[in-house]
mmCIF file of C-alpha atoms in Angstrom:
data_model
loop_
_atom_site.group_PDB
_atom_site.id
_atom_site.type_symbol
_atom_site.label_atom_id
_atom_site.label_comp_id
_atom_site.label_asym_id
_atom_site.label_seq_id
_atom_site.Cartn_x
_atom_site.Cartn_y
_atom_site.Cartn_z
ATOM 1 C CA UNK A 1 0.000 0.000 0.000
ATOM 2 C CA UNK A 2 1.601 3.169 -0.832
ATOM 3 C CA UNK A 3 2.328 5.633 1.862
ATOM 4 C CA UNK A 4 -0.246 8.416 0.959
ATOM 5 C CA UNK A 5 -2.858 6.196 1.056
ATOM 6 C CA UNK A 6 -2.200 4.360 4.254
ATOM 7 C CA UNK A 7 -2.036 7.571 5.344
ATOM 8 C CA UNK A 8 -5.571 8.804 4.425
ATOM 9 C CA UNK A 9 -7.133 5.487 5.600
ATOM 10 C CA UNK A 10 -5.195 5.613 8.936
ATOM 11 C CA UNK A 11 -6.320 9.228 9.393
ATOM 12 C CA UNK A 12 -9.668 9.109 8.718
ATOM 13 C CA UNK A 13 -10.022 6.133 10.967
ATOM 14 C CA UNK A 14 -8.908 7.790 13.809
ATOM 15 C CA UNK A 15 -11.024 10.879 12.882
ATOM 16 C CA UNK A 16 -13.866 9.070 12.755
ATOM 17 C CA UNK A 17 -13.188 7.121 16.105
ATOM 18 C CA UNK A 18 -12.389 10.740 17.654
ATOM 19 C CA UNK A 19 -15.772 11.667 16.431
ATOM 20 C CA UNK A 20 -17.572 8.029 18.235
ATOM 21 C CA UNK A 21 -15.616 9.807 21.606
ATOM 22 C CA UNK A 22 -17.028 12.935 21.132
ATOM 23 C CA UNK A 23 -20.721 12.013 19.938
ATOM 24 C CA UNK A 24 -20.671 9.250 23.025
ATOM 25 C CA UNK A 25 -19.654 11.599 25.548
ATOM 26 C CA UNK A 26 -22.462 14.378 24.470
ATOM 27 C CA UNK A 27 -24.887 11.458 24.821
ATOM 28 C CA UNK A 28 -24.239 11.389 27.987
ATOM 29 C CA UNK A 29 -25.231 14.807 28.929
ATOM 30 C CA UNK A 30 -27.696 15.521 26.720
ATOM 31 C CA UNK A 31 -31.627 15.881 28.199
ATOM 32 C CA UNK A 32 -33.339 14.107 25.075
ATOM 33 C CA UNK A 33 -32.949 10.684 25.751
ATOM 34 C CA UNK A 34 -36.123 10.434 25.928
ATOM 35 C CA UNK A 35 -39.082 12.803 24.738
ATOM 36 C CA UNK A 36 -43.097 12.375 25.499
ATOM 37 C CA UNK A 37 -46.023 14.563 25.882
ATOM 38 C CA UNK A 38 -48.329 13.395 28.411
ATOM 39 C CA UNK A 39 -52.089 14.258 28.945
ATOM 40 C CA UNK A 40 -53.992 14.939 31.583
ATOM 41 C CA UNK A 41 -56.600 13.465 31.438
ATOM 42 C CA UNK A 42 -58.424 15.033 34.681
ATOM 43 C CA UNK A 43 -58.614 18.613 33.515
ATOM 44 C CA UNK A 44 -59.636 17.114 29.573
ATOM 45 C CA UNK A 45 -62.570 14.992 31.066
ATOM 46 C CA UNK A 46 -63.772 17.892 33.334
ATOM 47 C CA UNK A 47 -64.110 20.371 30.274
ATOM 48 C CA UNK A 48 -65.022 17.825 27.668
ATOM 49 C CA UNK A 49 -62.162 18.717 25.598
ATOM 50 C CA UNK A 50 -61.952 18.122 22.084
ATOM 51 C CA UNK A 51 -60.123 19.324 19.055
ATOM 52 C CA UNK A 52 -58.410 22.423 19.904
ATOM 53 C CA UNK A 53 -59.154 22.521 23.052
ATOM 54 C CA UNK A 54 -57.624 19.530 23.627
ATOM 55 C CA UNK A 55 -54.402 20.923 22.950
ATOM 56 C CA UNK A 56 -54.367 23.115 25.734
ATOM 57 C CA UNK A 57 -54.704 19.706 28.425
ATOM 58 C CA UNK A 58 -51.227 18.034 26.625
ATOM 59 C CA UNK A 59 -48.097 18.157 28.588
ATOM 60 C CA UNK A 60 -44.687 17.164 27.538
ATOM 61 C CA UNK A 61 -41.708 15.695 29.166
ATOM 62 C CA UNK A 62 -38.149 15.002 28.519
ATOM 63 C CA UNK A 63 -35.065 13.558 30.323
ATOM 64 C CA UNK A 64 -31.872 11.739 29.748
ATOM 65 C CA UNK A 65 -29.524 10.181 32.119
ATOM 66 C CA UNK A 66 -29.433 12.656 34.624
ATOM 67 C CA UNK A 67 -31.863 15.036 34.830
ATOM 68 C CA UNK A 68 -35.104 15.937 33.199
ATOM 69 C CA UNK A 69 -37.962 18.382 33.124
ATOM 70 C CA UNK A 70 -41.940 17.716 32.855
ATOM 71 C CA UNK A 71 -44.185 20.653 31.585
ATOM 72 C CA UNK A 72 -47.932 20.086 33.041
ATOM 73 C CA UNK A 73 -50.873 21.774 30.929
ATOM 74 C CA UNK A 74 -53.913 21.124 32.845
ATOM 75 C CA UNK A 75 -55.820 24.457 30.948
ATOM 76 C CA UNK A 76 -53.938 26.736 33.262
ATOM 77 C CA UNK A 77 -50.913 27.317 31.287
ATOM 78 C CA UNK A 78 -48.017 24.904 31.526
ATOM 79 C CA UNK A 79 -46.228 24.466 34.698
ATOM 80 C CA UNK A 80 -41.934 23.088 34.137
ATOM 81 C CA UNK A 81 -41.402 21.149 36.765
ATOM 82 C CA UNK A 82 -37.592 19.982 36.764
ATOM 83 C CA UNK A 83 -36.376 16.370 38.030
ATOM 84 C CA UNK A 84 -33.216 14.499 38.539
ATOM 85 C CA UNK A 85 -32.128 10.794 38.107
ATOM 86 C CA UNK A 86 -30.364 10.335 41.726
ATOM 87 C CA UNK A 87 -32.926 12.304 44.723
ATOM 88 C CA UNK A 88 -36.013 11.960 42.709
ATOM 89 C CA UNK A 89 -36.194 8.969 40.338
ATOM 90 C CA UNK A 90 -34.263 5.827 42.511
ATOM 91 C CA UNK A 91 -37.173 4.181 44.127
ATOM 92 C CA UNK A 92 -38.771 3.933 40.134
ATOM 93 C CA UNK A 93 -36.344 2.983 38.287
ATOM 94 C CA UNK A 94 -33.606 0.910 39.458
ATOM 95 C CA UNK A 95 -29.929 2.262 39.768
ATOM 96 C CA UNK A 96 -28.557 -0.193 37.892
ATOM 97 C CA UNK A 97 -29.463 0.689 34.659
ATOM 98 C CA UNK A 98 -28.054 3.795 34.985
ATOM 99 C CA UNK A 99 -24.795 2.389 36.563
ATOM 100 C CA UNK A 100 -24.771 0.241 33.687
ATOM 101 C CA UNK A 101 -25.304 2.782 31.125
ATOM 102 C CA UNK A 102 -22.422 5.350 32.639
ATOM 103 C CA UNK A 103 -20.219 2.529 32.672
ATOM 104 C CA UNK A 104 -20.531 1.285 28.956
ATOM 105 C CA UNK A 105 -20.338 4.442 27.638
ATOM 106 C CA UNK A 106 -17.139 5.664 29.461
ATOM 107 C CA UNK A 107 -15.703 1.660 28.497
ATOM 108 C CA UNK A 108 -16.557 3.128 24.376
ATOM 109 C CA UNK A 109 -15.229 6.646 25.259
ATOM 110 C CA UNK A 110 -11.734 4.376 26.404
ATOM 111 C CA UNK A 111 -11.898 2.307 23.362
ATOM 112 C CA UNK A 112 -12.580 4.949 20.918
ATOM 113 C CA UNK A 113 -9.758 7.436 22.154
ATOM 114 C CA UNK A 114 -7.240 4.375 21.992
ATOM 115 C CA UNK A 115 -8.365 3.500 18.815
ATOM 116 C CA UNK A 116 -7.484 6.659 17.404
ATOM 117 C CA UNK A 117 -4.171 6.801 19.384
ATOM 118 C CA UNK A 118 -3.599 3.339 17.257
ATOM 119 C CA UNK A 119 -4.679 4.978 13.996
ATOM 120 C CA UNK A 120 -2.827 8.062 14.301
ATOM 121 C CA UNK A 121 0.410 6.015 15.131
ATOM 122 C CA UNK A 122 -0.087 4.071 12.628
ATOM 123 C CA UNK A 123 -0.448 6.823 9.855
ATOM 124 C CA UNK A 124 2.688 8.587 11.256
ATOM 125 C CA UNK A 125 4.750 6.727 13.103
ATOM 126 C CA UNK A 126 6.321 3.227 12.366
ATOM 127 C CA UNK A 127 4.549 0.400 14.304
ATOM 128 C CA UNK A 128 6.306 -2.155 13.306
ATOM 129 C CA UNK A 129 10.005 -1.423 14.682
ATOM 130 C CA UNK A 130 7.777 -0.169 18.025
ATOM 131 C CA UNK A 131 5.361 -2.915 18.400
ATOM 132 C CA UNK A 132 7.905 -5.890 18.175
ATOM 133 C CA UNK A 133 10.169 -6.645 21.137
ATOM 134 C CA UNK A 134 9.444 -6.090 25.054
ATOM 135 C CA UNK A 135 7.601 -2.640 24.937
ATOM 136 C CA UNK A 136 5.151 -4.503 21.732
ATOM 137 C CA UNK A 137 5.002 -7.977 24.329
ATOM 138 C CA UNK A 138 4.007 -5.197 27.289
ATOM 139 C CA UNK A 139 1.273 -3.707 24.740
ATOM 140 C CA UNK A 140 -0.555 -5.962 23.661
ATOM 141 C CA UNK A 141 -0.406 -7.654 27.049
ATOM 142 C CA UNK A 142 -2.868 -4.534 28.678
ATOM 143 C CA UNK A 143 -4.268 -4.211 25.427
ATOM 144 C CA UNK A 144 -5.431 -8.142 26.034
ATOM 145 C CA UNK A 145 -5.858 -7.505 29.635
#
């Protein structure tokens, strides 16, 4: 393979698993995990809401991993109530999800940022005189590890 275009492949390799970092690690604090509008149905029966009127009586919520906020429309204007994951939400949903979730995602952000270490080495430097002897042996050993 010439040089040039080991070059381009290695590079845009490790641009592209810079860019799984980077998208995984705004996942993580982004709010819109998970969007919903909610209705309540208390202040719709009481009015007999229909059509347009109905659309005064439809809430919304959103969250992610964190923190979230629920808007409530009961007729009265809505009403943001905000909510997070840790006080609020633990006796719902069970902390281990969330555990689990955090610690995937920080495992990819890991993989991802060696990856590209890998790729960019291998575009520039020269692997093959560094990954053979002791220091390749001690590598690959914590890579296996």
């Amino acid at each position: 393979m010439p040089a040039q275009q080991k070059k381009l492949i290695f590079c845009t390799a490790g641009v592209l698993s810079l860019a799984c970092a980077l998208g995984t690690a705004a996942a993580i604090g982004t709010q819109l995990w998970v969007r919903g509008t909610v209705l309540c149905t208390t202040g719709a029966l009481l009015v007999n809401a229909t059509g347009a009127e109905l659309h005064k009586f439809i809430g919304e919520i959103q969250y992610g991993l964190f923190s979230g906020q629920r808007v409530r429309q009961c007729g009265l204007g809505g009403r943001p109530f905000q909510f997070s994951f840790f006080p609020d939400l633990l006796k719902i949903i069970p902390a281990s999800i969330h555990v689990s979730v955090i610690l995937f995602c920080t495992v990819l952000i890991i993989f991802a940022l060696v990856g590209a270490g890998f790729f960019m080495f291998n575009a520039f430097g020269s692997p093959y005189e560094t990954l053979h002897g002791p220091v390749g042996l001690y590598l690959w050993s914590f890579i296996a590890c």
